[in-house]
Amino acid sequence: MKDAANSSPETTGLEQASLTHVSLSGYLDALLAQALAACGFPAESARVVRAGRPEWGELQCNAAFPLAKRLKRRPAEIATELTAKLGESGVFENVAVAGAGFINLTLSAQWLSRWAQAQLASPDLGVVQRAPSLVMLDYGGPNVAKPLHVGHLRSLVIGESLRRILQAVGEQTLTDAHLGDWGLQMGMLIGQIRREYPQLSCFSSDRAVAASALDEHALGFGMETLQNLYPRAAAACGEDPARMGEARDLTAALQAHDPGCIALWRAVRAMSLYSQQKDFAALDTHFDLLLGESDVEPVIGPMLDDLRRRGLCVESDGALVVDVAEIGDTQPMPPLLLAKSDGAALYATTDLATILTRVREHAPDRLVYVVDQRQSLHFEQVFRAAALAGYCERGRLIHAGFGTVNGVDGKPFKTRQGGVARLSDLLGDAIDKARERLSELSGDGHERIPAPERERLARSVGIAAVKFADLSSYRMSGYVFDPERMVSFEGRNGPYVQYACVRIRSMMGRAEARGLKPGTMRVAAPAERSLAFECARFAEVVASAADLLAPNELAEYAFQLAQAFNRFYLDCPVLAAQDCVEQRSRLALSSLTGRILAKCLNLLGIDVPQRM
């Protein structure tokens, strides 16, 4: 490693040996470990981190303090030995001891230039690839006969970004929306449709007629009507015990594969999925599977019989439960309810059967559920039951929970009428605000964009604003849905990052039109150093986002990189550089930044428009 760092600018040792195997932080940690070993110190405390303040340099190392405690020596003495050894590497232009034993590090301009050049030459921009494993992601969670609403937004946006981030580091992914299409809600809906559309063939006493396939034309109503039927059914069942009893009977009939119930169920399921896939497409969200609770229905009976036989579930007041409490629990852990006293299966039943089915059919290394954090107890119970039953080890089951989408009042977002906001309406609000903002800009000295293109741009900017606002918040925290602020071209938001990317593309296009090409990078000016250093952090940020299932780290990085580029753009003329060497160097750095920004946005599920 030392030889690669000390090699001349023309050598390819760095490119060949480093970027394909390690991030910048990994390279520097290994360099520190080597220095510690050379000094005779234990190397397990080797860690180089970004400096807390610019005046301290670019990087910091605090290894002297734990070593001093362990070796009973002064931290400053240990730090002095380490700085001497690190100074020999040729990687740093400044290594200094500060205070009681802090080590401040500034990378060599030559070394940083070579790292940036190697990163530009790397097809994946230096992102370190892992040994592939299969991660199955469960997100979205739509329900039959119901529109996607604000509650689905975060699951879809976060889940899609995690899919892309995990693939970027070499993981294999398999995604499933896990449709809610079975159970009591279906019995309620069938009862309501029978009251309002008794003439439908599915209600015929002739079983052959009842089994006839239905489509929207045969039903006589579309998705808008269907979405209004369920609330009426739920309200009626809540008020009238007889209606609830009817719904339970119809649910039992459906689960017994009554031909009329199955024919109607298939029709409303297909209609719902068709509508919901439009929302998936609007968010550029992709699923490998669109399975539902119904797909594991055949597994449930044998699963419950097996759990009974092994003594893992027992009857309690007529219900079937699994005791999932563990020694060491600091709070009471209620048993997992798998079947009510009337034999009806529950969400927990289908979730447990889904884990069993997924493990049998796909053998994933990890199962990640991107679901509202308010369901954390449910998933803790189900995961414990799955581990007890031997379906899947506890460590392979992960609940990637998230907080709520809130209004400007800080409370969970509602419509003006106090109802749950539809996802399509939320996206429409953001697109409308983006359209207004673009109209203001086009009348303020900016390039006038033709109306059709402006409409596409409004959609791109509006959806980018929604996604970036969501993903820039730590997923466990809620965030405020405020379209006015989200679509601004200034501040920590999606359009700001999009605009930086578009600016780079525009500049590179002008350079190409003039026959100018990127050359060898020579990082010299402070703004160049700052930008090259930010670019070098890309691989470690992607790795951390993948490890922690935290897209917010990538969103924050994209914003910081856009800021660094804008400072560079103001301080360091590119096309108007003083000489050809400087011009080509800055074009190369701009090209690298543009590629990284575009990749960041892609990993967040955000597209980059041609112009803004």
mmCIF file of N, CA and C in Angstrom, residues 328-445:
data_model
loop_
_atom_site.group_PDB
_atom_site.id
_atom_site.type_symbol
_atom_site.label_atom_id
_atom_site.label_comp_id
_atom_site.label_asym_id
_atom_site.label_seq_id
_atom_site.Cartn_x
_atom_site.Cartn_y
_atom_site.Cartn_z
ATOM 1 N N GLY A 328 -34.845 -11.748 29.900
ATOM 2 C CA GLY A 328 -34.104 -10.527 29.630
ATOM 3 C C GLY A 328 -34.963 -9.425 29.057
ATOM 4 N N ASP A 329 -36.206 -9.723 28.692
ATOM 5 C CA ASP A 329 -37.097 -8.669 28.203
ATOM 6 C C ASP A 329 -37.289 -7.616 29.295
ATOM 7 N N THR A 330 -37.109 -6.375 28.940
ATOM 8 C CA THR A 330 -37.276 -5.297 29.924
ATOM 9 C C THR A 330 -38.717 -4.813 30.010
ATOM 10 N N GLN A 331 -39.525 -5.198 29.032
ATOM 11 C CA GLN A 331 -40.941 -4.849 29.039
ATOM 12 C C GLN A 331 -41.751 -6.094 28.716
ATOM 13 N N PRO A 332 -43.002 -6.121 29.156
ATOM 14 C CA PRO A 332 -43.833 -7.290 28.859
ATOM 15 C C PRO A 332 -43.958 -7.509 27.356
ATOM 16 N N MET A 333 -43.843 -8.748 26.924
ATOM 17 C CA MET A 333 -43.977 -9.103 25.518
ATOM 18 C C MET A 333 -45.200 -10.007 25.375
ATOM 19 N N PRO A 334 -46.289 -9.487 24.844
ATOM 20 C CA PRO A 334 -47.505 -10.303 24.725
ATOM 21 C C PRO A 334 -47.304 -11.448 23.755
ATOM 22 N N PRO A 335 -48.060 -12.539 23.920
ATOM 23 C CA PRO A 335 -47.944 -13.662 22.981
ATOM 24 C C PRO A 335 -48.447 -13.260 21.599
ATOM 25 N N LEU A 336 -47.980 -13.963 20.586
ATOM 26 C CA LEU A 336 -48.411 -13.705 19.219
ATOM 27 C C LEU A 336 -49.699 -14.474 18.960
ATOM 28 N N LEU A 337 -50.737 -13.768 18.586
ATOM 29 C CA LEU A 337 -52.033 -14.366 18.310
ATOM 30 C C LEU A 337 -52.081 -14.815 16.854
ATOM 31 N N LEU A 338 -52.222 -16.136 16.625
ATOM 32 C CA LEU A 338 -52.231 -16.683 15.277
ATOM 33 C C LEU A 338 -53.630 -16.998 14.764
ATOM 34 N N ALA A 339 -54.559 -17.262 15.643
ATOM 35 C CA ALA A 339 -55.931 -17.551 15.219
ATOM 36 C C ALA A 339 -56.878 -17.173 16.350
ATOM 37 N N LYS A 340 -57.984 -16.538 15.990
ATOM 38 C CA LYS A 340 -58.998 -16.187 16.981
ATOM 39 C C LYS A 340 -59.784 -17.435 17.392
ATOM 40 N N SER A 341 -60.645 -17.262 18.385
ATOM 41 C CA SER A 341 -61.430 -18.389 18.877
ATOM 42 C C SER A 341 -62.354 -18.955 17.805
ATOM 43 N N ASP A 342 -62.729 -18.117 16.804
ATOM 44 C CA ASP A 342 -63.577 -18.618 15.712
ATOM 45 C C ASP A 342 -62.761 -19.237 14.588
ATOM 46 N N GLY A 343 -61.446 -19.325 14.785
ATOM 47 C CA GLY A 343 -60.584 -19.942 13.792
ATOM 48 C C GLY A 343 -60.044 -19.010 12.732
ATOM 49 N N ALA A 344 -60.479 -17.732 12.757
ATOM 50 C CA ALA A 344 -60.051 -16.781 11.725
ATOM 51 C C ALA A 344 -58.560 -16.481 11.865
ATOM 52 N N ALA A 345 -57.864 -16.502 10.714
ATOM 53 C CA ALA A 345 -56.440 -16.149 10.701
ATOM 54 C C ALA A 345 -56.285 -14.631 10.745
ATOM 55 N N LEU A 346 -55.111 -14.186 11.179
ATOM 56 C CA LEU A 346 -54.859 -12.753 11.361
ATOM 57 C C LEU A 346 -53.653 -12.326 10.520
ATOM 58 N N TYR A 347 -53.344 -11.002 10.571
ATOM 59 C CA TYR A 347 -52.169 -10.512 9.860
ATOM 60 C C TYR A 347 -50.925 -11.264 10.301
ATOM 61 N N ALA A 348 -50.829 -11.518 11.606
ATOM 62 C CA ALA A 348 -49.654 -12.224 12.116
ATOM 63 C C ALA A 348 -49.528 -13.600 11.486
ATOM 64 N N THR A 349 -50.661 -14.250 11.252
ATOM 65 C CA THR A 349 -50.651 -15.588 10.661
ATOM 66 C C THR A 349 -50.085 -15.548 9.253
ATOM 67 N N THR A 350 -50.608 -14.605 8.443
ATOM 68 C CA THR A 350 -50.119 -14.522 7.063
ATOM 69 C C THR A 350 -48.675 -14.033 7.020
ATOM 70 N N ASP A 351 -48.286 -13.143 7.937
ATOM 71 C CA ASP A 351 -46.897 -12.673 7.956
ATOM 72 C C ASP A 351 -45.938 -13.811 8.301
ATOM 73 N N LEU A 352 -46.331 -14.653 9.252
ATOM 74 C CA LEU A 352 -45.478 -15.784 9.613
ATOM 75 C C LEU A 352 -45.421 -16.794 8.461
ATOM 76 N N ALA A 353 -46.556 -17.048 7.831
ATOM 77 C CA ALA A 353 -46.583 -17.961 6.684
ATOM 78 C C ALA A 353 -45.786 -17.391 5.513
ATOM 79 N N THR A 354 -45.777 -16.066 5.377
ATOM 80 C CA THR A 354 -45.014 -15.427 4.298
ATOM 81 C C THR A 354 -43.517 -15.612 4.514
ATOM 82 N N ILE A 355 -43.063 -15.478 5.758
ATOM 83 C CA ILE A 355 -41.636 -15.727 6.051
ATOM 84 C C ILE A 355 -41.280 -17.169 5.690
ATOM 85 N N LEU A 356 -42.116 -18.102 6.126
ATOM 86 C CA LEU A 356 -41.866 -19.516 5.844
ATOM 87 C C LEU A 356 -41.785 -19.754 4.336
ATOM 88 N N THR A 357 -42.720 -19.176 3.579
ATOM 89 C CA THR A 357 -42.759 -19.359 2.126
ATOM 90 C C THR A 357 -41.552 -18.729 1.453
ATOM 91 N N ARG A 358 -41.193 -17.517 1.874
ATOM 92 C CA ARG A 358 -40.055 -16.840 1.259
ATOM 93 C C ARG A 358 -38.753 -17.593 1.500
ATOM 94 N N VAL A 359 -38.585 -18.116 2.684
ATOM 95 C CA VAL A 359 -37.366 -18.869 2.979
ATOM 96 C C VAL A 359 -37.325 -20.155 2.160
ATOM 97 N N ARG A 360 -38.468 -20.830 2.060
ATOM 98 C CA ARG A 360 -38.512 -22.076 1.289
ATOM 99 C C ARG A 360 -38.234 -21.845 -0.191
ATOM 100 N N GLU A 361 -38.831 -20.780 -0.746
ATOM 101 C CA GLU A 361 -38.779 -20.589 -2.193
ATOM 102 C C GLU A 361 -37.561 -19.803 -2.673
ATOM 103 N N HIS A 362 -37.051 -18.899 -1.824
ATOM 104 C CA HIS A 362 -35.986 -18.015 -2.291
ATOM 105 C C HIS A 362 -34.709 -18.082 -1.454
ATOM 106 N N ALA A 363 -34.795 -18.609 -0.231
ATOM 107 C CA ALA A 363 -33.642 -18.716 0.667
ATOM 108 C C ALA A 363 -32.860 -17.404 0.765
ATOM 109 N N PRO A 364 -33.509 -16.278 1.097
ATOM 110 C CA PRO A 364 -32.779 -15.011 1.188
ATOM 111 C C PRO A 364 -31.829 -15.005 2.382
ATOM 112 N N ASP A 365 -30.737 -14.269 2.241
ATOM 113 C CA ASP A 365 -29.814 -14.103 3.371
ATOM 114 C C ASP A 365 -30.388 -13.142 4.406
ATOM 115 N N ARG A 366 -31.185 -12.168 3.905
ATOM 116 C CA ARG A 366 -31.857 -11.235 4.803
ATOM 117 C C ARG A 366 -33.244 -10.923 4.262
ATOM 118 N N LEU A 367 -34.177 -10.694 5.186
ATOM 119 C CA LEU A 367 -35.517 -10.244 4.844
ATOM 120 C C LEU A 367 -35.720 -8.887 5.504
ATOM 121 N N VAL A 368 -35.925 -7.851 4.708
ATOM 122 C CA VAL A 368 -36.042 -6.486 5.225
ATOM 123 C C VAL A 368 -37.457 -5.979 4.973
ATOM 124 N N TYR A 369 -38.130 -5.572 6.041
ATOM 125 C CA TYR A 369 -39.500 -5.057 5.963
ATOM 126 C C TYR A 369 -39.475 -3.548 6.153
ATOM 127 N N VAL A 370 -39.816 -2.816 5.101
ATOM 128 C CA VAL A 370 -39.839 -1.355 5.171
ATOM 129 C C VAL A 370 -41.276 -0.946 5.482
ATOM 130 N N VAL A 371 -41.564 -0.874 6.760
ATOM 131 C CA VAL A 371 -42.934 -0.673 7.244
ATOM 132 C C VAL A 371 -42.901 0.333 8.402
ATOM 133 N N ASP A 372 -43.992 1.086 8.543
ATOM 134 C CA ASP A 372 -44.158 2.083 9.592
ATOM 135 C C ASP A 372 -43.638 1.581 10.953
ATOM 136 N N GLN A 373 -42.868 2.431 11.622
ATOM 137 C CA GLN A 373 -42.282 2.065 12.908
ATOM 138 C C GLN A 373 -43.331 1.738 13.960
ATOM 139 N N ARG A 374 -44.551 2.238 13.772
ATOM 140 C CA ARG A 374 -45.603 1.963 14.746
ATOM 141 C C ARG A 374 -45.998 0.491 14.770
ATOM 142 N N GLN A 375 -45.504 -0.289 13.815
ATOM 143 C CA GLN A 375 -45.759 -1.726 13.803
ATOM 144 C C GLN A 375 -44.573 -2.528 14.349
ATOM 145 N N SER A 376 -43.705 -1.855 15.091
ATOM 146 C CA SER A 376 -42.484 -2.520 15.578
ATOM 147 C C SER A 376 -42.797 -3.699 16.504
ATOM 148 N N LEU A 377 -43.793 -3.568 17.375
ATOM 149 C CA LEU A 377 -44.142 -4.676 18.276
ATOM 150 C C LEU A 377 -44.628 -5.882 17.478
ATOM 151 N N HIS A 378 -45.454 -5.618 16.482
ATOM 152 C CA HIS A 378 -45.966 -6.713 15.641
ATOM 153 C C HIS A 378 -44.805 -7.481 15.006
ATOM 154 N N PHE A 379 -43.857 -6.760 14.416
ATOM 155 C CA PHE A 379 -42.759 -7.446 13.745
ATOM 156 C C PHE A 379 -41.824 -8.125 14.741
ATOM 157 N N GLU A 380 -41.638 -7.554 15.902
ATOM 158 C CA GLU A 380 -40.812 -8.209 16.917
ATOM 159 C C GLU A 380 -41.440 -9.551 17.302
ATOM 160 N N GLN A 381 -42.763 -9.570 17.461
ATOM 161 C CA GLN A 381 -43.446 -10.820 17.803
ATOM 162 C C GLN A 381 -43.330 -11.845 16.669
ATOM 163 N N VAL A 382 -43.598 -11.405 15.443
ATOM 164 C CA VAL A 382 -43.563 -12.323 14.299
ATOM 165 C C VAL A 382 -42.147 -12.857 14.078
ATOM 166 N N PHE A 383 -41.150 -11.990 14.192
ATOM 167 C CA PHE A 383 -39.766 -12.424 13.982
ATOM 168 C C PHE A 383 -39.344 -13.426 15.056
ATOM 169 N N ARG A 384 -39.752 -13.183 16.283
ATOM 170 C CA ARG A 384 -39.415 -14.128 17.346
ATOM 171 C C ARG A 384 -40.082 -15.477 17.098
ATOM 172 N N ALA A 385 -41.328 -15.442 16.657
ATOM 173 C CA ALA A 385 -42.041 -16.697 16.378
ATOM 174 C C ALA A 385 -41.378 -17.446 15.231
ATOM 175 N N ALA A 386 -40.943 -16.715 14.202
ATOM 176 C CA ALA A 386 -40.267 -17.348 13.068
ATOM 177 C C ALA A 386 -38.971 -18.016 13.512
ATOM 178 N N ALA A 387 -38.241 -17.361 14.409
ATOM 179 C CA ALA A 387 -36.997 -17.942 14.916
ATOM 180 C C ALA A 387 -37.279 -19.175 15.778
ATOM 181 N N LEU A 388 -38.312 -19.090 16.641
ATOM 182 C CA LEU A 388 -38.687 -20.231 17.482
ATOM 183 C C LEU A 388 -39.062 -21.439 16.634
ATOM 184 N N ALA A 389 -39.773 -21.174 15.536
ATOM 185 C CA ALA A 389 -40.232 -22.261 14.674
ATOM 186 C C ALA A 389 -39.129 -22.800 13.780
ATOM 187 N N GLY A 390 -37.988 -22.112 13.763
ATOM 188 C CA GLY A 390 -36.881 -22.549 12.925
ATOM 189 C C GLY A 390 -37.019 -22.154 11.471
ATOM 190 N N TYR A 391 -37.901 -21.198 11.187
ATOM 191 C CA TYR A 391 -38.080 -20.766 9.801
ATOM 192 C C TYR A 391 -36.928 -19.874 9.337
ATOM 193 N N CYS A 392 -36.457 -19.014 10.226
ATOM 194 C CA CYS A 392 -35.425 -18.054 9.848
ATOM 195 C C CYS A 392 -34.738 -17.532 11.107
ATOM 196 N N GLU A 393 -33.409 -17.435 11.072
ATOM 197 C CA GLU A 393 -32.696 -16.905 12.234
ATOM 198 C C GLU A 393 -33.091 -15.446 12.461
ATOM 199 N N ARG A 394 -33.152 -15.084 13.722
ATOM 200 C CA ARG A 394 -33.619 -13.740 14.101
ATOM 201 C C ARG A 394 -32.791 -12.650 13.428
ATOM 202 N N GLY A 395 -31.486 -12.834 13.307
ATOM 203 C CA GLY A 395 -30.627 -11.796 12.750
ATOM 204 C C GLY A 395 -30.837 -11.544 11.264
ATOM 205 N N ARG A 396 -31.524 -12.468 10.592
ATOM 206 C CA ARG A 396 -31.787 -12.296 9.160
ATOM 207 C C ARG A 396 -33.094 -11.558 8.901
ATOM 208 N N LEU A 397 -33.852 -11.284 9.940
ATOM 209 C CA LEU A 397 -35.146 -10.610 9.815
ATOM 210 C C LEU A 397 -35.008 -9.190 10.348
ATOM 211 N N ILE A 398 -35.268 -8.217 9.510
ATOM 212 C CA ILE A 398 -35.013 -6.817 9.861
ATOM 213 C C ILE A 398 -36.252 -5.981 9.583
ATOM 214 N N HIS A 399 -36.652 -5.219 10.585
ATOM 215 C CA HIS A 399 -37.729 -4.242 10.389
ATOM 216 C C HIS A 399 -37.083 -2.873 10.210
ATOM 217 N N ALA A 400 -37.049 -2.380 8.965
ATOM 218 C CA ALA A 400 -36.527 -1.040 8.683
ATOM 219 C C ALA A 400 -37.698 -0.063 8.830
ATOM 220 N N GLY A 401 -37.988 0.312 10.068
ATOM 221 C CA GLY A 401 -39.140 1.158 10.346
ATOM 222 C C GLY A 401 -38.918 2.603 9.951
ATOM 223 N N PHE A 402 -39.999 3.352 9.893
ATOM 224 C CA PHE A 402 -39.904 4.773 9.563
ATOM 225 C C PHE A 402 -41.003 5.554 10.280
ATOM 226 N N GLY A 403 -40.752 6.867 10.426
ATOM 227 C CA GLY A 403 -41.698 7.753 11.079
ATOM 228 C C GLY A 403 -42.786 8.231 10.129
ATOM 229 N N THR A 404 -43.629 9.111 10.620
ATOM 230 C CA THR A 404 -44.796 9.551 9.857
ATOM 231 C C THR A 404 -44.484 10.754 8.968
ATOM 232 N N VAL A 405 -45.308 10.925 7.939
ATOM 233 C CA VAL A 405 -45.305 12.149 7.134
ATOM 234 C C VAL A 405 -46.233 13.125 7.846
ATOM 235 N N ASN A 406 -45.713 14.292 8.192
ATOM 236 C CA ASN A 406 -46.484 15.255 8.974
ATOM 237 C C ASN A 406 -46.842 16.498 8.168
ATOM 238 N N GLY A 407 -47.903 17.175 8.596
ATOM 239 C CA GLY A 407 -48.259 18.455 8.012
ATOM 240 C C GLY A 407 -47.428 19.557 8.637
ATOM 241 N N VAL A 408 -47.638 20.783 8.177
ATOM 242 C CA VAL A 408 -46.868 21.909 8.711
ATOM 243 C C VAL A 408 -47.171 22.148 10.181
ATOM 244 N N ASP A 409 -48.283 21.560 10.680
ATOM 245 C CA ASP A 409 -48.613 21.684 12.104
ATOM 246 C C ASP A 409 -47.865 20.657 12.952
ATOM 247 N N GLY A 410 -47.052 19.813 12.297
ATOM 248 C CA GLY A 410 -46.272 18.815 13.024
ATOM 249 C C GLY A 410 -47.032 17.547 13.336
ATOM 250 N N LYS A 411 -48.304 17.468 12.962
ATOM 251 C CA LYS A 411 -49.115 16.280 13.209
ATOM 252 C C LYS A 411 -49.199 15.441 11.933
ATOM 253 N N PRO A 412 -49.532 14.129 12.060
ATOM 254 C CA PRO A 412 -49.640 13.298 10.858
ATOM 255 C C PRO A 412 -50.498 13.952 9.783
ATOM 256 N N PHE A 413 -49.991 13.920 8.555
ATOM 257 C CA PHE A 413 -50.589 14.672 7.449
ATOM 258 C C PHE A 413 -52.019 14.220 7.181
ATOM 259 N N LYS A 414 -52.919 15.179 7.062
ATOM 260 C CA LYS A 414 -54.321 14.934 6.730
ATOM 261 C C LYS A 414 -54.746 15.877 5.613
ATOM 262 N N THR A 415 -55.856 15.533 4.962
ATOM 263 C CA THR A 415 -56.437 16.455 3.988
ATOM 264 C C THR A 415 -57.110 17.596 4.735
ATOM 265 N N ARG A 416 -57.523 18.620 3.999
ATOM 266 C CA ARG A 416 -58.227 19.740 4.629
ATOM 267 C C ARG A 416 -59.506 19.281 5.322
ATOM 268 N N GLN A 417 -60.079 18.190 4.811
ATOM 269 C CA GLN A 417 -61.300 17.659 5.412
ATOM 270 C C GLN A 417 -61.007 16.735 6.596
ATOM 271 N N GLY A 418 -59.717 16.545 6.891
ATOM 272 C CA GLY A 418 -59.339 15.717 8.029
ATOM 273 C C GLY A 418 -59.158 14.255 7.697
ATOM 274 N N GLY A 419 -59.270 13.890 6.411
ATOM 275 C CA GLY A 419 -59.112 12.500 6.016
ATOM 276 C C GLY A 419 -57.687 12.159 5.639
ATOM 277 N N VAL A 420 -57.473 10.880 5.299
ATOM 278 C CA VAL A 420 -56.144 10.426 4.883
ATOM 279 C C VAL A 420 -55.893 10.890 3.454
ATOM 280 N N ALA A 421 -54.754 11.510 3.221
ATOM 281 C CA ALA A 421 -54.436 12.059 1.895
ATOM 282 C C ALA A 421 -53.985 10.957 0.943
ATOM 283 N N ARG A 422 -54.545 10.956 -0.259
ATOM 284 C CA ARG A 422 -54.141 9.999 -1.271
ATOM 285 C C ARG A 422 -52.741 10.338 -1.784
ATOM 286 N N LEU A 423 -52.018 9.277 -2.131
ATOM 287 C CA LEU A 423 -50.667 9.465 -2.643
ATOM 288 C C LEU A 423 -50.683 10.295 -3.918
ATOM 289 N N SER A 424 -51.634 10.018 -4.814
ATOM 290 C CA SER A 424 -51.693 10.757 -6.073
ATOM 291 C C SER A 424 -51.950 12.241 -5.836
ATOM 292 N N ASP A 425 -52.722 12.572 -4.794
ATOM 293 C CA ASP A 425 -52.984 13.979 -4.473
ATOM 294 C C ASP A 425 -51.732 14.651 -3.913
ATOM 295 N N LEU A 426 -50.996 13.926 -3.080
ATOM 296 C CA LEU A 426 -49.755 14.478 -2.533
ATOM 297 C C LEU A 426 -48.770 14.809 -3.650
ATOM 298 N N LEU A 427 -48.591 13.854 -4.556
ATOM 299 C CA LEU A 427 -47.671 14.085 -5.675
ATOM 300 C C LEU A 427 -48.184 15.225 -6.549
ATOM 301 N N GLY A 428 -49.506 15.287 -6.744
ATOM 302 C CA GLY A 428 -50.085 16.363 -7.542
ATOM 303 C C GLY A 428 -49.819 17.731 -6.944
ATOM 304 N N ASP A 429 -49.911 17.840 -5.600
ATOM 305 C CA ASP A 429 -49.634 19.120 -4.929
ATOM 306 C C ASP A 429 -48.193 19.563 -5.185
ATOM 307 N N ALA A 430 -47.252 18.621 -5.069
ATOM 308 C CA ALA A 430 -45.841 18.962 -5.273
ATOM 309 C C ALA A 430 -45.579 19.344 -6.731
ATOM 310 N N ILE A 431 -46.201 18.637 -7.661
ATOM 311 C CA ILE A 431 -46.016 18.955 -9.083
ATOM 312 C C ILE A 431 -46.612 20.322 -9.404
ATOM 313 N N ASP A 432 -47.764 20.640 -8.821
ATOM 314 C CA ASP A 432 -48.381 21.960 -9.027
ATOM 315 C C ASP A 432 -47.456 23.075 -8.539
ATOM 316 N N LYS A 433 -46.858 22.878 -7.364
ATOM 317 C CA LYS A 433 -45.944 23.894 -6.825
ATOM 318 C C LYS A 433 -44.698 24.021 -7.699
ATOM 319 N N ALA A 434 -44.218 22.896 -8.205
ATOM 320 C CA ALA A 434 -43.048 22.945 -9.097
ATOM 321 C C ALA A 434 -43.401 23.690 -10.381
ATOM 322 N N ARG A 435 -44.602 23.456 -10.892
ATOM 323 C CA ARG A 435 -45.037 24.147 -12.105
ATOM 324 C C ARG A 435 -45.084 25.659 -11.877
ATOM 325 N N GLU A 436 -45.611 26.062 -10.728
ATOM 326 C CA GLU A 436 -45.662 27.494 -10.389
ATOM 327 C C GLU A 436 -44.258 28.079 -10.314
ATOM 328 N N ARG A 437 -43.359 27.352 -9.665
ATOM 329 C CA ARG A 437 -41.999 27.854 -9.484
ATOM 330 C C ARG A 437 -41.284 27.985 -10.826
ATOM 331 N N LEU A 438 -41.464 27.009 -11.699
ATOM 332 C CA LEU A 438 -40.827 27.053 -13.015
ATOM 333 C C LEU A 438 -41.388 28.197 -13.851
ATOM 334 N N SER A 439 -42.666 28.474 -13.704
ATOM 335 C CA SER A 439 -43.268 29.601 -14.431
ATOM 336 C C SER A 439 -42.674 30.913 -13.961
ATOM 337 N N GLU A 440 -42.445 31.026 -12.648
ATOM 338 C CA GLU A 440 -41.827 32.239 -12.103
ATOM 339 C C GLU A 440 -40.419 32.418 -12.655
ATOM 340 N N LEU A 441 -39.669 31.317 -12.709
ATOM 341 C CA LEU A 441 -38.288 31.398 -13.189
ATOM 342 C C LEU A 441 -38.223 31.735 -14.673
ATOM 343 N N SER A 442 -39.143 31.174 -15.472
ATOM 344 C CA SER A 442 -39.097 31.423 -16.909
ATOM 345 C C SER A 442 -39.412 32.872 -17.233
ATOM 346 N N GLY A 443 -40.067 33.570 -16.308
ATOM 347 C CA GLY A 443 -40.352 34.985 -16.522
ATOM 348 C C GLY A 443 -39.380 35.892 -15.813
ATOM 349 N N ASP A 444 -38.261 35.304 -15.328
ATOM 350 C CA ASP A 444 -37.314 36.084 -14.528
ATOM 351 C C ASP A 444 -35.914 36.015 -15.126
ATOM 352 N N GLY A 445 -35.861 36.106 -16.462
ATOM 353 C CA GLY A 445 -34.558 36.117 -17.122
ATOM 354 C C GLY A 445 -33.993 34.751 -17.422
#
